[in-house]
Amino acid sequence: MTARPTSTGTTAPPRPADDAPPSRPASSGPSGPRGTRRGLSPAARKRAEIAFFVAPALALMAVFIALPVLQAVRYSLYRWNGLGPLDDFVGLENYATALDNPVFRDAVSNNFLIIAVSIAVQLPLGLLVALLLNREIRGRSFLRVVIFMPYVLAEVVAGVIWVLLLQPRGLVDELFEAVGLGGVTQLWLGDPDVALWTVMAVLTWKYLGLAVILFLAGLQGVPEDVYEAAQLDGASWWQVQRRITIPLLGPTIRTWGFLSMIGSLQLFDMVWILTGGGPANSTVTMAIYLINQGTDRGLYGYASAVAVLLFGISLVLAVLYNTLVLSKDRDDAPRPRRQKKVAR
Amino acid sequence: MTRTALTSTPRRTHARRAASAVVALTTAAALAACGGGSDGGNAGGDENTLTWWHNSNTDPGAGYYEEVAAAFEEANPGTTIEISALPHEDMLTRLNAAFQSGDVPDVYMERGGGELADHVEAGLTMDLSEGAADTIEKIGGSVAGWQVDGATYALPFSVGVVGFWYNTELFEQAGITEAPTTMEELDAAVQALKDAGIQPISVGAGDTWPAAHYWYYLAVRECGQDVLTDAVTSLDFSDECFVRAGEDLEAFIGTEPFNEGFLATPAQVGPASASGLLASEQVAMELAGHWEPGVMQGLTEGGEGLGEKTGWFAFPTVEGGEGAPDAALGGGDAWACAADAPPVCVDFVNYLLSDEVQTGFAERDMGLPTNPAATGAVSDPALADLIAVRDSAPYVQLYFDTAFGENVGGAMNDAIALMFAGQGSAQDVVDATQSAAGTA
């Protein structure tokens, strides 16, 4: 909070002090005694200051975020193949077609299934691994690296490797056969009933590391004395985890849940590499459907409508999650929360 | 700090979280939203420079096209040709972007059909009917795929046909002495191969179009030429023969002739692709176009492909079909000029189709030349056979997906791929195509 040099000396010191309290009763503290340019109330000055610092970021957001979204909304009202002028206005027809399209509906339900399964599988698994890796065990840092490695690998590289492993008679099949489980081998990516689950297994492999690292970081924030108190009371390891660690890890878990949800909604690259949305649309996600219709089919108007729907669905979910889940962490400000934690 | 700061913090985080979601998701929106705004403009910038994009990015093609460009520059002093030799898929992606921005290279490849019609409608492609009248006459019927409303917009330099490539040795092992000529014989061959423990056919259904070729060919066999010609322009598939083609295909899929996991098999990329399986002798045959020997060479270590064991037979006939038994399914590539290209562009594409350049093209086995003066120069025996098949066919039906354009063709391919997965009926293919045509 630095005052701009030009403003000093141009105004008389007492004026702002007189002006400030009526205009900003609650927050007069910091800005009150400072000098302002003539004719500019402290409130306006502050606003100008904010505008000055925020404008570049807002301009970038406007050009690269707001504008494309608005453009997509505009395109979505036309039938347009990407070439030539926009002249075939169809209103909301593209939206109706999308909502009526079975493949799009499959894509939406696949996305929701992926959200549910990612959270249902990665949360307990991630917690378990994080709790284990938080204990003093031999080779702990090595294990942490191993768990985190898939997350660091580029998505496309990991995808291509998995495609090779999962081919019919590929390494995965051979491994199963080597341990006498030849019967469970499948057409991992080639069977419409299996492919989505294969994709989810690969996603779990890829993203478990993120959950574990976040949870481990959260665990470092749990104060030692709470554990000591619990141990004095004779709590078992499981009791300690269940009653102390996991509740105190709440904010971290909720943040991870948000990241996981958004990641699942945007899911594109891994699926694109593994299956391209097939076989028989069994692994299609909204993003894949969007690319298929847009770049491959040249239905840019329709694909824009799908993009807007994807945007809408994500926005609604994000806002819901924010108000229903993340608000817990927001309502109590940092200081009181720490006290509450210790007291609990 | 103060209260303002405290209360504003959550709001900001809130805004930022929402914003991060927005950022992530608008990427998707932006992807779809990009493009638009055509400001035209000559890619090369000046009247004496031609930009030329082609996909012969490896030798001998790449070197040959450099020679060709140099020879043209010498014959036309002051003209410079800027070549971009791109890998095929890259070229298609970049061309797509170029069409959307309106900044099209002066000389580029057109695949004809509905795609070309879209480019013509958007005013991106030059009418060559007058400037290349002599060449068009020389090439003859092949040009039809690159005409819109009677005007010619591109000059096909390589046109091939689709058929079965097979491994002669595996056929022998299975006791098949003669290549199948009817669907019944094909069924028998499939059974014989299975009995011998050989996977009969590979198909890259993961990429949809290789699977769709089966339906196309059955439609060519089931439907008369006039029905096909009508359907391509009217997009009306109400003729019963299209449903019959689907039923034939369903019956064929029912005999389970395809490689393990064919629904996810890619067409040409990698050793586990349909072409890779044929090249590594894991399957006995594959339905593919004239590019197949070249693709297989790229997928084998010694660059041999199937070598001596390569065999080819035409798509079998269907009993009672109304189509000509020797009609073929095929397609090709043509040189086109951008609408705003300098006039010398027409001279250049004419030169590319000249006896001299086409003969050089044929001698290097770069494709199946369309200029009759060059067809005799093809040295590869498999390609030479294909030229004979192509030139003796009463008509060559352009691949339906190309003929109908990305939208209708894509919908058709998807519906056919679903049939391969056992999730669509003969009627579904027709319905999906019709409904896409309605929303095109």
Short mmCIF file of C-alpha atoms in Angstrom, two decimals, chain B residues 38-400:
data_model
loop_
_atom_site.label_atom_id
_atom_site.label_comp_id
_atom_site.label_asym_id
_atom_site.label_seq_id
_atom_site.Cartn_x
_atom_site.Cartn_y
_atom_site.Cartn_z
CA SER B 38 -11.37 -14.10 -43.55
CA ASP B 39 -9.24 -11.26 -44.69
CA GLY B 40 -8.01 -12.96 -47.80
CA GLY B 41 -4.59 -11.87 -48.86
CA ASN B 42 -2.06 -13.69 -50.94
CA ALA B 43 0.03 -16.06 -48.88
CA GLY B 44 3.18 -15.32 -50.80
CA GLY B 45 2.50 -11.63 -50.87
CA ASP B 46 3.78 -10.82 -54.32
CA GLU B 47 2.64 -11.69 -57.80
CA ASN B 48 5.71 -13.73 -58.71
CA THR B 49 5.90 -16.00 -55.70
CA LEU B 50 3.90 -19.19 -55.43
CA THR B 51 3.57 -20.98 -52.11
CA TRP B 52 3.14 -24.72 -52.63
CA TRP B 53 2.12 -27.20 -49.93
CA HIS B 54 2.45 -30.89 -50.63
CA ASN B 55 2.75 -34.06 -48.57
CA SER B 56 5.69 -35.77 -50.28
CA ASN B 57 7.96 -35.04 -47.37
CA THR B 58 10.28 -37.98 -47.88
CA ASP B 59 12.46 -38.95 -50.83
CA PRO B 60 12.15 -39.64 -53.67
CA GLY B 61 9.02 -37.44 -53.71
CA ALA B 62 10.46 -34.50 -51.80
CA GLY B 63 13.53 -34.28 -54.00
CA TYR B 64 11.53 -34.76 -57.18
CA TYR B 65 9.18 -31.89 -56.38
CA GLU B 66 12.16 -29.64 -55.71
CA GLU B 67 13.47 -30.46 -59.17
CA VAL B 68 10.05 -29.82 -60.67
CA ALA B 69 9.80 -26.43 -58.97
CA ALA B 70 13.33 -25.52 -60.12
CA ALA B 71 12.51 -26.48 -63.70
CA PHE B 72 9.38 -24.34 -63.64
CA GLU B 73 11.28 -21.38 -62.19
CA GLU B 74 13.81 -21.69 -64.96
CA ALA B 75 11.16 -21.78 -67.67
CA ASN B 76 9.34 -18.83 -66.09
CA PRO B 77 12.01 -16.31 -65.14
CA GLY B 78 11.05 -14.15 -62.20
CA THR B 79 8.77 -16.71 -60.63
CA THR B 80 9.77 -18.20 -57.32
CA ILE B 81 8.16 -21.24 -55.74
CA GLU B 82 8.24 -21.64 -52.00
CA ILE B 83 7.73 -25.29 -51.13
CA SER B 84 6.41 -26.61 -47.82
CA ALA B 85 6.72 -30.40 -47.78
CA LEU B 86 4.57 -31.46 -44.81
CA PRO B 87 3.69 -34.83 -43.30
CA HIS B 88 0.20 -35.73 -44.50
CA GLU B 89 -1.73 -35.26 -41.24
CA ASP B 90 0.09 -31.99 -40.49
CA MET B 91 -0.76 -30.74 -43.93
CA LEU B 92 -4.46 -31.48 -43.43
CA THR B 93 -4.52 -29.74 -40.06
CA ARG B 94 -2.70 -26.71 -41.40
CA LEU B 95 -4.87 -26.56 -44.49
CA ASN B 96 -7.96 -26.60 -42.29
CA ALA B 97 -6.63 -23.65 -40.34
CA ALA B 98 -5.67 -21.93 -43.58
CA PHE B 99 -9.18 -22.31 -44.98
CA GLN B 100 -10.68 -20.82 -41.85
CA SER B 101 -8.34 -17.86 -41.81
CA GLY B 102 -8.78 -17.38 -45.56
CA ASP B 103 -5.01 -17.35 -45.97
CA VAL B 104 -4.70 -20.38 -48.27
CA PRO B 105 -1.40 -21.39 -49.90
CA ASP B 106 -1.33 -20.65 -53.63
CA VAL B 107 -0.98 -24.29 -54.70
CA TYR B 108 -2.41 -26.99 -52.44
CA MET B 109 -4.01 -30.44 -52.43
CA GLU B 110 -7.76 -30.94 -52.74
CA ARG B 111 -9.44 -34.27 -52.05
CA GLY B 112 -12.56 -33.34 -53.96
CA GLY B 113 -16.22 -34.00 -53.22
CA GLY B 114 -18.09 -32.19 -50.49
CA GLU B 115 -14.96 -30.72 -48.97
CA LEU B 116 -14.12 -29.01 -52.24
CA ALA B 117 -17.72 -27.86 -52.62
CA ASP B 118 -17.47 -26.15 -49.20
CA HIS B 119 -14.25 -24.40 -50.24
CA VAL B 120 -15.80 -23.31 -53.51
CA GLU B 121 -18.86 -21.98 -51.75
CA ALA B 122 -16.64 -19.98 -49.41
CA GLY B 123 -14.82 -18.52 -52.45
CA LEU B 124 -11.43 -19.98 -51.53
CA THR B 125 -10.61 -21.95 -54.67
CA MET B 126 -9.83 -20.83 -58.20
CA ASP B 127 -11.91 -21.99 -61.17
CA LEU B 128 -9.48 -23.77 -63.52
CA SER B 129 -12.01 -24.71 -66.21
CA GLU B 130 -10.61 -22.32 -68.79
CA GLY B 131 -6.98 -21.99 -67.81
CA ALA B 132 -6.51 -25.75 -67.69
CA ALA B 133 -8.99 -26.81 -70.39
CA ASP B 134 -6.39 -28.85 -72.31
CA THR B 135 -5.19 -30.70 -69.22
CA ILE B 136 -8.76 -31.42 -68.13
CA GLU B 137 -9.52 -32.94 -71.49
CA LYS B 138 -6.39 -35.06 -71.36
CA ILE B 139 -7.11 -36.44 -67.87
CA GLY B 140 -10.68 -37.34 -68.79
CA GLY B 141 -13.27 -38.81 -66.41
CA SER B 142 -11.13 -38.71 -63.27
CA VAL B 143 -11.70 -34.97 -63.06
CA ALA B 144 -15.40 -35.45 -62.19
CA GLY B 145 -14.69 -35.68 -58.46
CA TRP B 146 -13.21 -32.18 -58.52
CA GLN B 147 -15.99 -30.44 -60.39
CA VAL B 148 -18.70 -28.33 -58.83
CA ASP B 149 -21.64 -27.25 -60.98
CA GLY B 150 -19.75 -28.10 -64.14
CA ALA B 151 -16.66 -26.06 -63.30
CA THR B 152 -13.33 -27.73 -62.53
CA TYR B 153 -11.51 -26.51 -59.44
CA ALA B 154 -8.60 -28.91 -59.15
CA LEU B 155 -6.55 -31.26 -61.33
CA PRO B 156 -6.25 -34.81 -59.97
CA PHE B 157 -2.66 -36.04 -60.20
CA SER B 158 -3.14 -39.41 -58.50
CA VAL B 159 -6.30 -41.47 -58.35
CA GLY B 160 -6.40 -44.93 -56.85
CA VAL B 161 -8.90 -47.62 -56.04
CA VAL B 162 -9.62 -49.61 -52.90
CA GLY B 163 -9.32 -53.39 -52.79
CA PHE B 164 -8.06 -56.25 -50.69
CA TRP B 165 -4.31 -56.44 -50.09
CA TYR B 166 -3.37 -59.93 -48.99
CA ASN B 167 -0.51 -62.13 -47.95
CA THR B 168 -0.10 -64.76 -50.67
CA GLU B 169 1.85 -67.07 -48.38
CA LEU B 170 -0.81 -67.12 -45.66
CA PHE B 171 -3.47 -67.74 -48.31
CA GLU B 172 -1.47 -70.71 -49.51
CA GLN B 173 -1.09 -72.02 -45.97
CA ALA B 174 -4.86 -71.94 -45.60
CA GLY B 175 -5.24 -73.79 -48.87
CA ILE B 176 -6.83 -70.89 -50.74
CA THR B 177 -5.71 -71.22 -54.33
CA GLU B 178 -7.73 -68.48 -56.00
CA ALA B 179 -8.52 -64.98 -54.79
CA PRO B 180 -12.21 -64.63 -53.86
CA THR B 181 -14.43 -62.99 -56.45
CA THR B 182 -17.84 -63.22 -54.74
CA MET B 183 -18.94 -62.58 -51.17
CA GLU B 184 -19.56 -66.31 -50.74
CA GLU B 185 -16.00 -67.05 -51.78
CA LEU B 186 -14.75 -64.39 -49.39
CA ASP B 187 -16.73 -66.01 -46.57
CA ALA B 188 -15.21 -69.37 -47.49
CA ALA B 189 -11.71 -67.87 -47.52
CA VAL B 190 -12.31 -66.32 -44.08
CA GLN B 191 -13.40 -69.70 -42.75
CA ALA B 192 -10.41 -71.47 -44.31
CA LEU B 193 -8.02 -68.96 -42.73
CA LYS B 194 -9.67 -69.35 -39.33
CA ASP B 195 -9.42 -73.12 -39.62
CA ALA B 196 -5.72 -72.73 -40.31
CA GLY B 197 -5.36 -70.59 -37.16
CA ILE B 198 -4.79 -67.36 -39.05
CA GLN B 199 -6.62 -64.10 -38.28
CA PRO B 200 -8.33 -63.37 -41.60
CA ILE B 201 -8.79 -59.59 -41.92
CA SER B 202 -7.51 -56.51 -40.13
CA VAL B 203 -9.64 -53.39 -40.08
CA GLY B 204 -8.81 -50.06 -38.46
CA ALA B 205 -12.30 -49.49 -37.09
CA GLY B 206 -10.82 -47.19 -34.44
CA ASP B 207 -10.38 -44.60 -37.18
CA THR B 208 -13.90 -45.35 -38.55
CA TRP B 209 -13.17 -44.72 -42.26
CA PRO B 210 -11.47 -48.08 -42.89
CA ALA B 211 -14.59 -49.77 -41.52
CA ALA B 212 -16.79 -47.47 -43.58
CA HIS B 213 -15.03 -48.58 -46.78
CA TYR B 214 -16.80 -51.94 -46.44
CA TRP B 215 -20.19 -50.27 -46.44
CA TYR B 216 -19.20 -47.98 -49.31
CA TYR B 217 -18.07 -50.87 -51.45
CA LEU B 218 -21.18 -52.91 -50.70
CA ALA B 219 -23.25 -49.88 -51.66
CA VAL B 220 -21.28 -49.61 -54.91
CA ARG B 221 -22.13 -53.27 -55.55
CA GLU B 222 -25.78 -53.05 -54.46
CA CYS B 223 -26.70 -49.69 -56.03
CA GLY B 224 -26.74 -48.73 -59.67
CA GLN B 225 -24.51 -45.90 -60.86
CA ASP B 226 -27.41 -43.49 -61.36
CA VAL B 227 -28.66 -44.12 -57.82
CA LEU B 228 -25.20 -43.36 -56.44
CA THR B 229 -24.80 -40.24 -58.56
CA ASP B 230 -28.20 -38.99 -57.41
CA ALA B 231 -27.48 -39.74 -53.78
CA VAL B 232 -24.23 -37.79 -53.84
CA THR B 233 -25.98 -34.63 -54.98
CA SER B 234 -29.39 -34.97 -53.31
CA LEU B 235 -28.15 -36.71 -50.14
CA ASP B 236 -31.26 -38.83 -50.41
CA PHE B 237 -30.62 -42.41 -49.36
CA SER B 238 -34.17 -43.67 -49.53
CA ASP B 239 -33.31 -46.22 -52.21
CA GLU B 240 -33.59 -49.68 -50.75
CA CYS B 241 -30.15 -50.68 -52.04
CA PHE B 242 -28.49 -48.67 -49.26
CA VAL B 243 -30.26 -50.71 -46.61
CA ARG B 244 -29.32 -53.90 -48.49
CA ALA B 245 -25.67 -52.81 -48.41
CA GLY B 246 -25.96 -52.45 -44.64
CA GLU B 247 -27.57 -55.85 -44.31
CA ASP B 248 -24.79 -57.44 -46.38
CA LEU B 249 -22.27 -55.80 -44.08
CA GLU B 250 -24.07 -56.97 -40.95
CA ALA B 251 -24.03 -60.51 -42.29
CA PHE B 252 -20.32 -60.24 -43.07
CA ILE B 253 -19.48 -58.80 -39.62
CA GLY B 254 -21.49 -61.71 -38.20
CA THR B 255 -18.93 -64.17 -39.58
CA GLU B 256 -16.36 -62.52 -37.24
CA PRO B 257 -13.64 -62.12 -39.84
CA PHE B 258 -11.74 -59.29 -38.15
CA ASN B 259 -8.61 -59.07 -36.01
CA GLU B 260 -8.77 -59.20 -32.25
CA GLY B 261 -9.77 -55.82 -30.79
CA PHE B 262 -10.54 -54.33 -34.20
CA LEU B 263 -12.88 -51.73 -32.71
CA ALA B 264 -9.89 -49.92 -31.24
CA THR B 265 -7.41 -50.71 -34.00
CA PRO B 266 -5.98 -47.63 -35.74
CA ALA B 267 -5.72 -47.61 -39.52
CA GLN B 268 -2.08 -46.96 -40.30
CA VAL B 269 -0.17 -45.76 -37.27
CA GLY B 270 2.11 -48.17 -35.44
CA PRO B 271 2.76 -51.90 -35.57
CA ALA B 272 -0.62 -52.74 -34.00
CA SER B 273 -2.53 -50.81 -36.66
CA ALA B 274 -4.47 -52.63 -39.35
CA SER B 275 -1.67 -52.02 -41.86
CA GLY B 276 0.94 -53.00 -39.28
CA LEU B 277 -0.81 -56.32 -38.64
CA LEU B 278 -0.83 -57.13 -42.35
CA ALA B 279 2.79 -56.06 -42.74
CA SER B 280 3.90 -58.21 -39.80
CA GLU B 281 1.95 -61.19 -41.18
CA GLN B 282 -0.43 -61.41 -38.24
CA VAL B 283 -3.46 -61.18 -40.50
CA ALA B 284 -4.01 -62.41 -44.02
CA MET B 285 -5.68 -59.42 -45.67
CA GLU B 286 -6.89 -55.86 -45.38
CA LEU B 287 -9.23 -53.66 -47.40
CA ALA B 288 -7.22 -50.57 -48.31
CA GLY B 289 -6.33 -48.18 -51.07
CA HIS B 290 -3.33 -47.80 -53.34
CA TRP B 291 -1.32 -46.28 -50.47
CA GLU B 292 -1.09 -49.61 -48.64
CA PRO B 293 2.27 -50.93 -49.96
CA GLY B 294 3.89 -47.62 -49.09
CA VAL B 295 2.34 -47.60 -45.62
CA MET B 296 3.47 -51.17 -44.98
CA GLN B 297 7.00 -50.31 -46.08
CA GLY B 298 7.06 -47.57 -43.48
CA LEU B 299 5.91 -50.01 -40.80
CA THR B 300 8.51 -52.72 -41.36
CA GLU B 301 12.10 -52.50 -40.26
CA GLY B 302 13.78 -53.22 -43.58
CA GLY B 303 11.28 -50.99 -45.40
CA GLU B 304 10.16 -54.05 -47.35
CA GLY B 305 6.51 -54.24 -46.36
CA LEU B 306 5.12 -57.59 -47.41
CA GLY B 307 7.54 -57.65 -50.33
CA GLU B 308 7.08 -60.60 -52.66
CA LYS B 309 4.12 -61.89 -50.70
CA THR B 310 1.96 -58.89 -51.57
CA GLY B 311 -1.21 -59.78 -53.42
CA TRP B 312 -4.25 -57.75 -54.44
CA PHE B 313 -7.80 -58.65 -55.40
CA ALA B 314 -10.82 -56.53 -56.17
CA PHE B 315 -13.75 -56.21 -53.78
CA PRO B 316 -15.97 -59.28 -54.35
CA THR B 317 -19.25 -59.02 -56.19
CA VAL B 318 -22.62 -59.32 -54.52
CA GLU B 319 -25.22 -61.60 -55.98
CA GLY B 320 -28.21 -59.67 -57.27
CA GLY B 321 -26.48 -56.31 -56.84
CA GLU B 322 -27.49 -53.55 -59.25
CA GLY B 323 -24.02 -52.00 -59.43
CA ALA B 324 -21.53 -52.88 -62.13
CA PRO B 325 -19.42 -55.80 -60.87
CA ASP B 326 -16.21 -54.09 -61.90
CA ALA B 327 -17.09 -50.62 -60.63
CA ALA B 328 -14.55 -49.41 -58.09
CA LEU B 329 -14.39 -47.29 -55.00
CA GLY B 330 -11.54 -44.86 -54.89
CA GLY B 331 -10.31 -41.36 -54.59
CA GLY B 332 -7.29 -39.26 -55.04
CA ASP B 333 -5.48 -36.00 -54.72
CA ALA B 334 -5.59 -32.99 -56.95
CA TRP B 335 -3.72 -29.72 -57.28
CA ALA B 336 -5.76 -26.61 -56.73
CA CYS B 337 -5.02 -22.89 -56.77
CA ALA B 338 -6.21 -20.50 -54.09
CA ALA B 339 -8.78 -18.02 -55.36
CA ASP B 340 -6.39 -15.15 -54.77
CA ALA B 341 -3.26 -16.85 -56.14
CA PRO B 342 -1.28 -15.05 -58.86
CA PRO B 343 -2.24 -16.05 -62.44
CA VAL B 344 1.01 -17.96 -62.91
CA CYS B 345 -0.48 -20.56 -60.54
CA VAL B 346 -2.61 -21.96 -63.37
CA ASP B 347 0.51 -22.47 -65.49
CA PHE B 348 2.16 -24.25 -62.62
CA VAL B 349 -0.66 -26.74 -61.96
CA ASN B 350 -0.84 -27.40 -65.69
CA TYR B 351 2.87 -28.10 -65.59
CA LEU B 352 2.41 -30.46 -62.64
CA LEU B 353 -0.02 -32.50 -64.77
CA SER B 354 2.16 -32.38 -67.88
CA ASP B 355 3.35 -35.61 -69.53
CA GLU B 356 6.86 -34.89 -68.33
CA VAL B 357 6.10 -34.29 -64.64
CA GLN B 358 3.52 -37.08 -64.43
CA THR B 359 5.95 -39.55 -65.99
CA GLY B 360 8.59 -38.65 -63.42
CA PHE B 361 5.91 -39.02 -60.75
CA ALA B 362 5.02 -42.47 -62.08
CA GLU B 363 8.62 -43.62 -62.41
CA ARG B 364 9.21 -42.87 -58.74
CA ASP B 365 6.06 -44.82 -57.73
CA MET B 366 4.70 -41.76 -55.97
CA GLY B 367 1.11 -42.63 -56.85
CA LEU B 368 -1.18 -43.61 -59.67
CA PRO B 369 -0.82 -40.95 -62.38
CA THR B 370 -3.93 -39.68 -64.13
CA ASN B 371 -2.25 -38.45 -67.30
CA PRO B 372 -2.58 -41.37 -69.75
CA ALA B 373 0.86 -40.56 -71.15
CA ALA B 374 2.37 -41.49 -67.79
CA THR B 375 0.43 -44.58 -66.75
CA GLY B 376 2.85 -46.89 -68.55
CA ALA B 377 5.79 -45.54 -66.57
CA VAL B 378 4.74 -46.98 -63.22
CA SER B 379 7.41 -49.48 -62.23
CA ASP B 380 5.87 -51.11 -59.14
CA PRO B 381 3.92 -54.16 -60.38
CA ALA B 382 1.21 -53.85 -57.71
CA LEU B 383 0.56 -50.22 -58.62
CA ALA B 384 0.65 -51.04 -62.31
CA ASP B 385 -2.04 -53.68 -61.75
CA LEU B 386 -4.14 -51.15 -59.88
CA ILE B 387 -3.93 -48.69 -62.75
CA ALA B 388 -5.23 -51.39 -65.05
CA VAL B 389 -8.14 -52.08 -62.66
CA ARG B 390 -8.85 -48.37 -62.31
CA ASP B 391 -8.76 -47.67 -66.03
CA SER B 392 -10.93 -50.66 -66.90
CA ALA B 393 -13.59 -49.82 -64.29
CA PRO B 394 -16.76 -48.39 -65.82
CA TYR B 395 -16.73 -45.76 -63.08
CA VAL B 396 -14.79 -45.00 -59.91
CA GLN B 397 -17.05 -43.93 -57.05
CA LEU B 398 -15.35 -41.32 -54.86
CA TYR B 399 -15.20 -42.37 -51.17
CA PHE B 400 -18.58 -41.40 -49.80
#
